[in-house]
CSV table of C-alpha atoms in Angstrom, one decimal:
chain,number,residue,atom,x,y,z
A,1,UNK,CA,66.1,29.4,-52.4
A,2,UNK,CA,65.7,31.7,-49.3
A,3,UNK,CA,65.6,30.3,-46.0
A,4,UNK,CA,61.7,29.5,-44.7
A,5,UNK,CA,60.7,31.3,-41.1
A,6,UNK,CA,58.2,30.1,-39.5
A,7,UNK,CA,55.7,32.2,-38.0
A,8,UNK,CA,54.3,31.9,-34.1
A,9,UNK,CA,57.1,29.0,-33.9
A,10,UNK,CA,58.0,28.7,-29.7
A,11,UNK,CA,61.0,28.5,-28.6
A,12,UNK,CA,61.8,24.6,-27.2
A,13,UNK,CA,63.7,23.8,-24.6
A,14,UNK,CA,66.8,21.6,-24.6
A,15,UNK,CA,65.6,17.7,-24.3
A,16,UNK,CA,67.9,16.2,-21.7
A,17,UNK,CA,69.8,13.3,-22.8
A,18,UNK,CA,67.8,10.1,-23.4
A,19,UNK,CA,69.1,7.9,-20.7
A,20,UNK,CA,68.8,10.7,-18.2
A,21,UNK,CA,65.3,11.1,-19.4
A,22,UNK,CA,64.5,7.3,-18.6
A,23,UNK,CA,65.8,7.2,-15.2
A,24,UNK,CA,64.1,10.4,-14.5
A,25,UNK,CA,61.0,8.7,-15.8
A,26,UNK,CA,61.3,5.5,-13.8
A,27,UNK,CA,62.3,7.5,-10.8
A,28,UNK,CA,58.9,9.5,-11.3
A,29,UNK,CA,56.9,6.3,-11.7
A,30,UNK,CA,59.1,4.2,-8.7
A,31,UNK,CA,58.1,7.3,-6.1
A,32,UNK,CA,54.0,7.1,-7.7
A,33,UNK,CA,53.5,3.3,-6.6
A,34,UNK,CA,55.2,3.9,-3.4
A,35,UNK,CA,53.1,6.7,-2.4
A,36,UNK,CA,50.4,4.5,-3.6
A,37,UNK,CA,51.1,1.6,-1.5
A,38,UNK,CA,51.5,4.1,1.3
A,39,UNK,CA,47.8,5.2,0.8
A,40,UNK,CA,46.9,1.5,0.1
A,41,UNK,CA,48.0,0.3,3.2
A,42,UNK,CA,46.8,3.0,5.3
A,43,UNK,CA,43.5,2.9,4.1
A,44,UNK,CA,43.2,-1.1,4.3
A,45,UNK,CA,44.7,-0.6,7.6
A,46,UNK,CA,42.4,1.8,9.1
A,47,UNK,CA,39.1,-0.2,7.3
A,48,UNK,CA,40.2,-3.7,8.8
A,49,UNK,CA,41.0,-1.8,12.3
A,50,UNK,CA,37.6,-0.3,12.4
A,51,UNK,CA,35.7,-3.0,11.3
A,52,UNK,CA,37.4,-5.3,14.0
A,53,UNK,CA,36.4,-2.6,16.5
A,54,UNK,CA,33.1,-1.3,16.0
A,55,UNK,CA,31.0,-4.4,14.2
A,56,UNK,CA,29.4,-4.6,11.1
A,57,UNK,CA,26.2,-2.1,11.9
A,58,UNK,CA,28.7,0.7,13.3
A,59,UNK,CA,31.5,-0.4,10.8
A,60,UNK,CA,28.4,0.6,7.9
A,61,UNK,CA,28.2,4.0,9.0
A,62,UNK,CA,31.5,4.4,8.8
A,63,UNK,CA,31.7,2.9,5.5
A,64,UNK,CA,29.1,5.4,4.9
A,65,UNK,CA,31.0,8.5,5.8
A,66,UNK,CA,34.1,6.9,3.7
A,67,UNK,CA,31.8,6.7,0.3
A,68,UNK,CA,30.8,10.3,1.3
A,69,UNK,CA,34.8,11.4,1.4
A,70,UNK,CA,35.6,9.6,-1.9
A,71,UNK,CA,32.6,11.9,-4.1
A,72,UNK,CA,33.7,15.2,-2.5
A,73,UNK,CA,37.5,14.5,-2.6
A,74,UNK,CA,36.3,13.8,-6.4
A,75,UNK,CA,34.5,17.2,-6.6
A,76,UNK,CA,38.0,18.8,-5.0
A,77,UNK,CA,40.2,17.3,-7.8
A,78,UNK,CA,38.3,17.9,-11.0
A,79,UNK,CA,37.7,21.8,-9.3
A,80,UNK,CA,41.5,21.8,-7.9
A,81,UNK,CA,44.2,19.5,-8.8
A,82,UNK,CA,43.4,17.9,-12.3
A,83,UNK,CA,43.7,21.7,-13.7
A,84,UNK,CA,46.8,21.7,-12.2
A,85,UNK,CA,48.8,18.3,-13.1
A,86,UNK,CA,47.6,18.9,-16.5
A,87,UNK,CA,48.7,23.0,-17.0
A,88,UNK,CA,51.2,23.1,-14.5
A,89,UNK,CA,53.7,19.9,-14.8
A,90,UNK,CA,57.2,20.4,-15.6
A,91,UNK,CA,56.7,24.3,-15.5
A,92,UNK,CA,59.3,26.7,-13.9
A,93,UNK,CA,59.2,26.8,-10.5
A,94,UNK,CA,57.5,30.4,-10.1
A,95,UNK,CA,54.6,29.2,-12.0
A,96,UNK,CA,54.4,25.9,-10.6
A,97,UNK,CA,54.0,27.3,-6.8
A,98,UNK,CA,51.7,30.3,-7.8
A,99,UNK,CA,49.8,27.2,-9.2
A,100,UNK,CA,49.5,25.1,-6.5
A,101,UNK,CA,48.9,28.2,-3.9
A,102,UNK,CA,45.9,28.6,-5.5
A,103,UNK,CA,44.8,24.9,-6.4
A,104,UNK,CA,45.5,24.4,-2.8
A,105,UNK,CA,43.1,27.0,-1.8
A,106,UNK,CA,40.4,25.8,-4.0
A,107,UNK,CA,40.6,22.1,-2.4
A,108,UNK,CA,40.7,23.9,0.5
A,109,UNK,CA,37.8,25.9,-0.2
A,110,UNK,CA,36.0,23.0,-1.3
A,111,UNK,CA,36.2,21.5,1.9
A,112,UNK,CA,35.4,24.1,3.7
A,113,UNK,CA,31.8,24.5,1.7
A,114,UNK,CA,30.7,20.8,1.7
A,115,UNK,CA,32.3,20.1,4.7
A,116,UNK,CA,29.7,23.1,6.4
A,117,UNK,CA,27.1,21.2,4.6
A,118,UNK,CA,27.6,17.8,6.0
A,119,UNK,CA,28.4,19.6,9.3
A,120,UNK,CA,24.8,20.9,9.2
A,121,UNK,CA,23.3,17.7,8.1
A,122,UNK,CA,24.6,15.6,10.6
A,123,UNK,CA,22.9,18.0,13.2
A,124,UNK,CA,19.8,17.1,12.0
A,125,UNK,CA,20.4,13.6,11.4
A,126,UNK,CA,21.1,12.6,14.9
A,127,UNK,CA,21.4,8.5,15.7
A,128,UNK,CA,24.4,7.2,14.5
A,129,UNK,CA,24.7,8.8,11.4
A,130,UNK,CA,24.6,12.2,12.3
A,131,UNK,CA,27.5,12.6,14.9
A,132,UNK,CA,29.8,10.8,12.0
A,133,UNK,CA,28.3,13.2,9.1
A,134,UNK,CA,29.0,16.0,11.7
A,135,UNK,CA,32.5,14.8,12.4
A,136,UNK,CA,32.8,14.5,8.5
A,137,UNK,CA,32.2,18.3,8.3
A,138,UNK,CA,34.9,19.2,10.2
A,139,UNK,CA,37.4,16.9,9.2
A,140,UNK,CA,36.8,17.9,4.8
A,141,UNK,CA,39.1,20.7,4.6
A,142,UNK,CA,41.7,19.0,6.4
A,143,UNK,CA,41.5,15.9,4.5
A,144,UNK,CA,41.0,17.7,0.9
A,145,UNK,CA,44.3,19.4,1.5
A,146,UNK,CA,46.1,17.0,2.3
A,147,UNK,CA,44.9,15.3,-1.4
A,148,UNK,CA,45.5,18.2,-2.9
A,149,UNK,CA,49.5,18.2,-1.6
A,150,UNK,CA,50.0,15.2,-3.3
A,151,UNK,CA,49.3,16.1,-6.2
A,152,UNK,CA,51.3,19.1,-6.4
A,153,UNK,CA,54.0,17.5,-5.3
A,154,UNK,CA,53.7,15.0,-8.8
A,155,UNK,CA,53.1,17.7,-10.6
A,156,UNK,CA,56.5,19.2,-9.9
A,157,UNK,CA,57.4,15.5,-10.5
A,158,UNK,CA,58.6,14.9,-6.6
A,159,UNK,CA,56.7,12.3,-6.1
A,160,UNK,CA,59.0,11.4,-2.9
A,161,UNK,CA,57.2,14.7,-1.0
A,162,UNK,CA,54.1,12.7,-1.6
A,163,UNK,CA,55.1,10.1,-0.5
A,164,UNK,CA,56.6,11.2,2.8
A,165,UNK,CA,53.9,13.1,3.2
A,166,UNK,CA,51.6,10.0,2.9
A,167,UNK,CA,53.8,8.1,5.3
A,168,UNK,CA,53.5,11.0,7.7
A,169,UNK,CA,49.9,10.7,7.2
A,170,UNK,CA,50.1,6.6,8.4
A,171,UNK,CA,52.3,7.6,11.5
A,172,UNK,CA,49.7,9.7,12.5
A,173,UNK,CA,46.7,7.6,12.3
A,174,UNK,CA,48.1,5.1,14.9
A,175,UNK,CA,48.4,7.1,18.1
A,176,UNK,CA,44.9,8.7,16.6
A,177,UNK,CA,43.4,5.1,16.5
A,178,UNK,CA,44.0,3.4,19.6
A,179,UNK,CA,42.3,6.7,21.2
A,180,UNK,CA,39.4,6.2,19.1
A,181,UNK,CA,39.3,2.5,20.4
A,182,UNK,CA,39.0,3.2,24.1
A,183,UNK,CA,36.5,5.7,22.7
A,184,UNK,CA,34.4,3.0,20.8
A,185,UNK,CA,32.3,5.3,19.0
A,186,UNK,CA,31.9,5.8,15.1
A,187,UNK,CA,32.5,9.8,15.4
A,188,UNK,CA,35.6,9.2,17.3
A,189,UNK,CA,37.1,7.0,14.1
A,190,UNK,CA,36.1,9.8,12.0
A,191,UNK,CA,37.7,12.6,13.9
A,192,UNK,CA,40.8,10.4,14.0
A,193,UNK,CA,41.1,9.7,10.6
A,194,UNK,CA,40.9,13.0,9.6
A,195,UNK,CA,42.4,14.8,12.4
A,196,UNK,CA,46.0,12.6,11.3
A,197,UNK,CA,45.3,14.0,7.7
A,198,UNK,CA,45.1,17.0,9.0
A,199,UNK,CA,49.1,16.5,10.6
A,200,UNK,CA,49.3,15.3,6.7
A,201,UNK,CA,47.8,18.3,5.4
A,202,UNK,CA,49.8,20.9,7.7
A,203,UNK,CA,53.4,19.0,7.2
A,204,UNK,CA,52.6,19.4,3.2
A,205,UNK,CA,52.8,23.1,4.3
A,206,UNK,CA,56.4,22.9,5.6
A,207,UNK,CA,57.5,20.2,2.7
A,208,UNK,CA,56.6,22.9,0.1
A,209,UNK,CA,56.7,26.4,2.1
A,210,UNK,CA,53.5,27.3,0.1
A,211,UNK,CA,50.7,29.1,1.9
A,212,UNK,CA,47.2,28.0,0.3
A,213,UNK,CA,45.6,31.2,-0.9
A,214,UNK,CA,41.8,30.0,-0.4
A,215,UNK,CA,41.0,33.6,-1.6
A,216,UNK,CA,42.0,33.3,-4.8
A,217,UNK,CA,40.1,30.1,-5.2
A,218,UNK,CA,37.3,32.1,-7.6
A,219,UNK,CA,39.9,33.2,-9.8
A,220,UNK,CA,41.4,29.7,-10.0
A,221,UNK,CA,38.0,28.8,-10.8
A,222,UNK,CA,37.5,31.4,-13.1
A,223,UNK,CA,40.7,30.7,-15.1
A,224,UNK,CA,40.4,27.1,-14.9
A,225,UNK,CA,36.8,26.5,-16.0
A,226,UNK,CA,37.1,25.6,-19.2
A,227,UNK,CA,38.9,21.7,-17.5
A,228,UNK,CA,37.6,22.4,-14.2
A,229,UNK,CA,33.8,21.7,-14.7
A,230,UNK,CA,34.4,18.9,-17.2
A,231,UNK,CA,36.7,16.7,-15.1
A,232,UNK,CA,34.1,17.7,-12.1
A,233,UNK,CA,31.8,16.2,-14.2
A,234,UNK,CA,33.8,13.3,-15.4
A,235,UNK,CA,35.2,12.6,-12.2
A,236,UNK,CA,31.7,12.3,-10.5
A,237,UNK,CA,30.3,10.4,-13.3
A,238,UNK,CA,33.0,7.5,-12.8
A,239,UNK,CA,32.1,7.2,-9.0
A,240,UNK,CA,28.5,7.4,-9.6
A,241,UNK,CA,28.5,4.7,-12.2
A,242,UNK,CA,30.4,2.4,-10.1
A,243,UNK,CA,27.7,3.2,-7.2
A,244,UNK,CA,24.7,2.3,-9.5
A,245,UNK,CA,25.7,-0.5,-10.2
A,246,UNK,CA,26.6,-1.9,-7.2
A,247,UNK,CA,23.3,-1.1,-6.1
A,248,UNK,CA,21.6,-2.2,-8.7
A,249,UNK,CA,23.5,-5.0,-9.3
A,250,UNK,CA,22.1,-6.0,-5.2
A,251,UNK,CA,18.7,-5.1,-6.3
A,252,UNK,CA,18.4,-7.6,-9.5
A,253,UNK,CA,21.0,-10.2,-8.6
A,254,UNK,CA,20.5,-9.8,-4.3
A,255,UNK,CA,23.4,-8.5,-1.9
A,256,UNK,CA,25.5,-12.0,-2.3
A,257,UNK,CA,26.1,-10.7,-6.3
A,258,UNK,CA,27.5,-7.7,-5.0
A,259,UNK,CA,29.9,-9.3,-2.6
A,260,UNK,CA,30.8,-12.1,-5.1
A,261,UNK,CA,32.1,-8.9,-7.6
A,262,UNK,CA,33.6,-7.0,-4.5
A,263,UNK,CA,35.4,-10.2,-3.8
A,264,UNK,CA,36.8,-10.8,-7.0
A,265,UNK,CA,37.9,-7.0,-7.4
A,266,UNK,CA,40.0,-7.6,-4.1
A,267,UNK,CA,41.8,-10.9,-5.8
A,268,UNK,CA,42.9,-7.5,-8.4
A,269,UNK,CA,43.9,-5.3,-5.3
A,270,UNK,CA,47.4,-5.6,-5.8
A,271,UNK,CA,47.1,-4.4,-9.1
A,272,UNK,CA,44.7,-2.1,-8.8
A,273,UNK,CA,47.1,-0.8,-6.1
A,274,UNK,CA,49.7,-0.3,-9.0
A,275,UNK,CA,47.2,0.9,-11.5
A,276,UNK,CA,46.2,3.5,-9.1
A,277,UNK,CA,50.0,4.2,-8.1
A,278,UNK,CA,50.8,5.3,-12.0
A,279,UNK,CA,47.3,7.4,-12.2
A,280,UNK,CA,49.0,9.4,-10.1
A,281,UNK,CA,52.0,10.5,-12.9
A,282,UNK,CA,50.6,9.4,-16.0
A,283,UNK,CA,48.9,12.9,-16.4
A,284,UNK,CA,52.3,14.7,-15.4
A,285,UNK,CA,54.4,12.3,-17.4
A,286,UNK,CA,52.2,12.7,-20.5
A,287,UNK,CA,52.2,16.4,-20.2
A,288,UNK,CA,55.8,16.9,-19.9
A,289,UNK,CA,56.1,14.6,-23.1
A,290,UNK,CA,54.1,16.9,-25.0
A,291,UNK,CA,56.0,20.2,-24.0
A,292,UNK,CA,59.6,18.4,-24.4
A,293,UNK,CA,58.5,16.2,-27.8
A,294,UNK,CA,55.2,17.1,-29.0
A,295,UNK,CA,55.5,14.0,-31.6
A,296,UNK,CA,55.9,11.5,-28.9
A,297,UNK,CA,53.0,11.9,-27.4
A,298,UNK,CA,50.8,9.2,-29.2
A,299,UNK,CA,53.0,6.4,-28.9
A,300,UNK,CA,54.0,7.3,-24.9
A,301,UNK,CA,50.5,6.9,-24.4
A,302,UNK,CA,50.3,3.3,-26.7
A,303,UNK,CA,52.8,2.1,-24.0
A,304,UNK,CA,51.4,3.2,-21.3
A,305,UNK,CA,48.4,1.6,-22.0
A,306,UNK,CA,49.1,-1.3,-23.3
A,307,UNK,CA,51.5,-1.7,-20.4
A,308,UNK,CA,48.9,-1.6,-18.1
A,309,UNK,CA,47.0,-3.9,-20.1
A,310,UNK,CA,49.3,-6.5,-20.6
A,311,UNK,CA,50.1,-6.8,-16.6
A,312,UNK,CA,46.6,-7.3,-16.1
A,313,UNK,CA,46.1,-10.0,-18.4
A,314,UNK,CA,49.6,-11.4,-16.9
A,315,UNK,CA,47.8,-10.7,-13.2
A,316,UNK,CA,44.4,-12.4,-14.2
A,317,UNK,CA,46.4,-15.8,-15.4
A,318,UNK,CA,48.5,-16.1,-12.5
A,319,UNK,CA,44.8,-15.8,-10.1
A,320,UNK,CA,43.5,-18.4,-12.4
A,321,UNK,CA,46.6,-21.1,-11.6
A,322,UNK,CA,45.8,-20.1,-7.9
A,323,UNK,CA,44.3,-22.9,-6.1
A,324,UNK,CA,41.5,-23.2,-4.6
A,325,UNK,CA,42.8,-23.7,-1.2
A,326,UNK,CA,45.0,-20.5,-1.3
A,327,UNK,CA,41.8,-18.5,-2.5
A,328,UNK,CA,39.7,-20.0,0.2
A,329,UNK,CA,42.3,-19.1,2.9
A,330,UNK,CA,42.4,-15.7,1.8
A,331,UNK,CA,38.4,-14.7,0.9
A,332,UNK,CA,36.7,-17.4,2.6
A,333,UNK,CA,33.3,-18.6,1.6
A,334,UNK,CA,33.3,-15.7,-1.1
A,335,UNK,CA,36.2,-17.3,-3.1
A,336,UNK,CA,34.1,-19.9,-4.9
A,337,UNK,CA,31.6,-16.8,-6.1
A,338,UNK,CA,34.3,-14.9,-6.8
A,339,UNK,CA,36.6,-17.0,-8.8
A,340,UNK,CA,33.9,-17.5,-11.6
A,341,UNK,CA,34.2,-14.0,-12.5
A,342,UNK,CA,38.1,-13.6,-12.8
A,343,UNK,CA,38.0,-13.8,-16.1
A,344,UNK,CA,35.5,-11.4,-16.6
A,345,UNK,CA,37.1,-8.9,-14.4
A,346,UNK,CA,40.9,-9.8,-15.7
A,347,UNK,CA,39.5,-8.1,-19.4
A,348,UNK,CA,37.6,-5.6,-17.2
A,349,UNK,CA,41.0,-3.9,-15.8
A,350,UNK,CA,42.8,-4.8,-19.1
A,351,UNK,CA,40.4,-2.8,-20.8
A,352,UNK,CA,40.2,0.2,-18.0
A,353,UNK,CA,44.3,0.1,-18.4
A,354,UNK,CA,44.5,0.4,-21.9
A,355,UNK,CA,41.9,3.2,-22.0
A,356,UNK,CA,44.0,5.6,-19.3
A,357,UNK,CA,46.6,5.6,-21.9
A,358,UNK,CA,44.4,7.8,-23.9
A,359,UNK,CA,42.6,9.3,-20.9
A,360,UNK,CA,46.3,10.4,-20.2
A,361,UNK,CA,46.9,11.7,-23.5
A,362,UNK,CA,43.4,13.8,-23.8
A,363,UNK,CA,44.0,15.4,-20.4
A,364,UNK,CA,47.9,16.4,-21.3
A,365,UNK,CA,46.3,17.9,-24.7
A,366,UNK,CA,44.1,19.6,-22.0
A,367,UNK,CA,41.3,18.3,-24.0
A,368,UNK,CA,38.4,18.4,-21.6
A,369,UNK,CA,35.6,18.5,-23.8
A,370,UNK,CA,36.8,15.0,-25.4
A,371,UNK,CA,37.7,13.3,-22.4
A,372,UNK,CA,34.2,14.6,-20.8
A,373,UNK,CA,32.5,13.0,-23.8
A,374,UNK,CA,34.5,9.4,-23.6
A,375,UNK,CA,33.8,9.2,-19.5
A,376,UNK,CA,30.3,9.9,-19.7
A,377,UNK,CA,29.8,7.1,-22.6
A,378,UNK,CA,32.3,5.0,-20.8
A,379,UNK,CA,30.5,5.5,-17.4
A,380,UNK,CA,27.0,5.0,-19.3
A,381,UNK,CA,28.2,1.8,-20.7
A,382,UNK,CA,29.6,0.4,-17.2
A,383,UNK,CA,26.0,0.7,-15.7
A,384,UNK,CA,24.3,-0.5,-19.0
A,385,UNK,CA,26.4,-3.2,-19.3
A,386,UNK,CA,26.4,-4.5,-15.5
A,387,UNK,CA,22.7,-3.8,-14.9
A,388,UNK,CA,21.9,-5.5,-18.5
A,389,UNK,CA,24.0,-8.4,-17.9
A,390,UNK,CA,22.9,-8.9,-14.6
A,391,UNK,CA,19.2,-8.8,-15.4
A,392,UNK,CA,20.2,-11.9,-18.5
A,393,UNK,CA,22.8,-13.7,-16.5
A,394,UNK,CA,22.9,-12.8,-12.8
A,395,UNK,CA,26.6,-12.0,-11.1
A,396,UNK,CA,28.5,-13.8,-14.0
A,397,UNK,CA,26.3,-11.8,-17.0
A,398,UNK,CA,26.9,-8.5,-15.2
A,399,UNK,CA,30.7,-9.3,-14.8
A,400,UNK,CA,31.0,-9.7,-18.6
A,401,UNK,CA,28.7,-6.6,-19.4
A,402,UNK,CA,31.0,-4.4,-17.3
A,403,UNK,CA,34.2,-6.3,-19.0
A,404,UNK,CA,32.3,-5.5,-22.6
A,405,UNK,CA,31.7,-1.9,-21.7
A,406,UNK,CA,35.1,-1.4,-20.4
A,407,UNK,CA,36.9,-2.8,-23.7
A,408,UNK,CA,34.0,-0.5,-25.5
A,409,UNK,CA,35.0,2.8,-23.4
A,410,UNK,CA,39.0,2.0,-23.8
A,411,UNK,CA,38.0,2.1,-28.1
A,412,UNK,CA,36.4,5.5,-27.7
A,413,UNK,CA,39.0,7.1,-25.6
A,414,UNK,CA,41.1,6.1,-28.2
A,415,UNK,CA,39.3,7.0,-31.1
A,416,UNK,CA,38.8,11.1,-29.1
A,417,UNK,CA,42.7,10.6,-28.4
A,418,UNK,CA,43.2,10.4,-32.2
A,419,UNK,CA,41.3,12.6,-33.6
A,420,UNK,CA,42.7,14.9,-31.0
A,421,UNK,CA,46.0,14.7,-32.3
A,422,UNK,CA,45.2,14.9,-35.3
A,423,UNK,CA,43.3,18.1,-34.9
A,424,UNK,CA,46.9,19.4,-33.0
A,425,UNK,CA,48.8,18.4,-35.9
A,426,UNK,CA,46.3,20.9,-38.1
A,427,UNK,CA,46.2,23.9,-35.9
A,428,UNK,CA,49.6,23.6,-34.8
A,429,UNK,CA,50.7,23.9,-39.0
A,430,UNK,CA,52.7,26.9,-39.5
A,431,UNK,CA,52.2,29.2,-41.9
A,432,UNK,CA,55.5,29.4,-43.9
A,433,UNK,CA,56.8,32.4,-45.8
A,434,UNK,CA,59.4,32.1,-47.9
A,435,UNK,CA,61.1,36.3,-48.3
């Protein structure tokens, strides 16, 4: 019998020896939750500062003008840096920074437009909301690049750059805020904040020597559209599901319901902290699996997911041996709400953690149109559930109709996450000649 060729067969890489692999790994994920507590702490930093300074009225426009920052800074990732972590990991360098020039432009791009548009909306707001919308505006592109950085940096799977670069970031901010105190205003917090990610932004320039071609953001758009509009899409359907039903949630239930669940999402912080931490190099990590071992890619995913889930579970028990004096010292008044829902929110992460083992996979397969699908059920199913449950059961019934949606989203991202490989495994069969 002849030897079989195999036609269109790529040529692979060498894999690097196991153990080297694994440390490499760990080393990936280690420098992900530190540039995540970095951000973590900064951010709850800056929020307890400004809230302490300004009062609850003043500290609500700010909070405002933060909600405002997370939707964009989801607009500039679907558009910029989810393209990028998912077709650009683990690539040679060339590619890699030709990459991120332009996914850098595009965030800063992105910024530039909406930032214009908030600029010219706080003009005509005026009162106490305008000058921080206005502020807003200028700050965008600073603080969209500086997002954008970060994730090139784990996408070239240095997550230390990040995470420097997010420490830089938290050096600048404290200089920045002690002039916005003897300032006292809202619009002086907001041009501090963003004028120290803006340090961030320019000392991500040095770290990686690339200039961001803004430019060439239409042809980054162009060549990316076929993830780009889908993750937009996804990525603004996940905010906007989380802000309906908080709000409706306050309308059905009244504002203490919303504060009860708000107070029993901060006894997960720490968690969420570390869930957060690995989002940041799941994507990378999952891609690199599938261009080094194609086959391994399903069960990477199983662990990573089930990982996650387990630790919440683990997370969730250890809350409910906490005693009631501990959780009082730490949340106040809130804790008694809020501890009759730890349950309900201990399966609600397990089941968000299991599911971005498959929301990993989809994205590494670059399979937008799935992963589009499962987030807009998923996020449909969050505000069904908590707006349903809430309307039967009040705080407790919406808890356990977000906790039942979340387990029923984590099913169908691993349902598409099958049948995507699957549908791999079938294209990807050569055809086999045998002269």
């Amino acid at each position: 019998m002849t030897p079989m060729t195999i036609e269109g067969e790529n040529p692979q890489t060498t894999a690097p020896p196991a153990g080297s692999a694994k440390r490499a790994l760990l080393g990936r994920l280690s420098w992900g939750l530190a540039d995540q507590a970095a951000s973590s702490m900064s951010n709850f930093a800056v929020g307890i500062y400004v809230a302490r300074s300004l009062g609850v009225t003043a500290f609500g426009v700010f909070s405002l003008a933060w909600v405002t920052y997370g939707v964009v800074l989801n607009v500039s990732r679907g558009l910029s840096t989810d393209p990028l972590v998912v077709r650009f990991s683990g690539v040679p360098d060339v590619s890699w920074r030709g990459a991120v020039a332009r996914s850098t432009g595009t965030a800063l791009g992105v910024g530039t437009a909406i930032g214009a548009a908030c600029l010219l909306a706080g003009l005509g707001l005026g009162g106490r909301l305008g000058p921080a919308f206005a502020c807003l505006g200028v700050m965008l592109p600073g603080l969209l690049l500086q997002d954008a950085w970060r994730f090139g940096f784990f996408a070239a799977g240095n997550g230390r750059k990040a995470f420097v670069n997010d420490v830089v970031w938290g050096i600048a901010l404290v200089p920045a805020m002690v002039v916005a105190a003897r300032v006292g205003s809202v619009a002086a917090f907001v041009l501090a904040w963003g004028a120290s990610a803006a340090v961030a932004a320019g000392y991500g320039y040095i770290q990686s020597g690339i200039r961001p071609r803004m430019a060439e953001a239409r042809g980054w758009l162009r060549e990316q559209r076929d993830l780009g509009y889908r993750y937009l899409v996804e990525n603004v359907s996940l905010s906007g599901a989380s802000q309906l039903r908080a709000y409706g949630l306050g309308a059905i239930a009244g504002v203490g319901a919303v504060g009860a669940v708000r107070g029993a999402e901060l006894l997960m912080g720490p968690f969420l902290a570390v869930l957060m931490g690995l989002s940041l190099v799941t994507v990378p990590e999952a891609a690199r699996v599938l261009r080094q071992a194609p086959h391994r890619l399903g069960p990477f995913c199983l662990l990573l997911g089930g990982g996650q889930a387990a630790a919440a579970l683990l997370w969730g028990g250890a809350l409910l041996l906490m005693p009631d004096r501990l959780g009082e010292f730490g949340l106040g008044d809130v804790w008694h709400s809020a501890s009759q829902l730890i349950v309900a929110i201990t399966f609600s992460v397990a089941g968000a953690g299991l599911g971005t083992g498959a929301a990993a996979g989809l994205r590494a397969l670059g399979a937008a149109r799935r992963s589009l699908r499962c987030q807009l059920f998923a996020s449909a199913c969050y505000v069904g559930g908590g707006l349903g449950g809430a309307a039967m059961a009040g705080t407790v019934g919406s808890a356990w109709g977000v906790a039942s949606a979340t387990v029923s989203g984590s099913a169908v991202w691993w349902l598409q996450l099958r049948s995507a490989l699957r549908e791999r495994h079938h294209n990807s069969v050569p055809e086999v000649r045998t002269s």
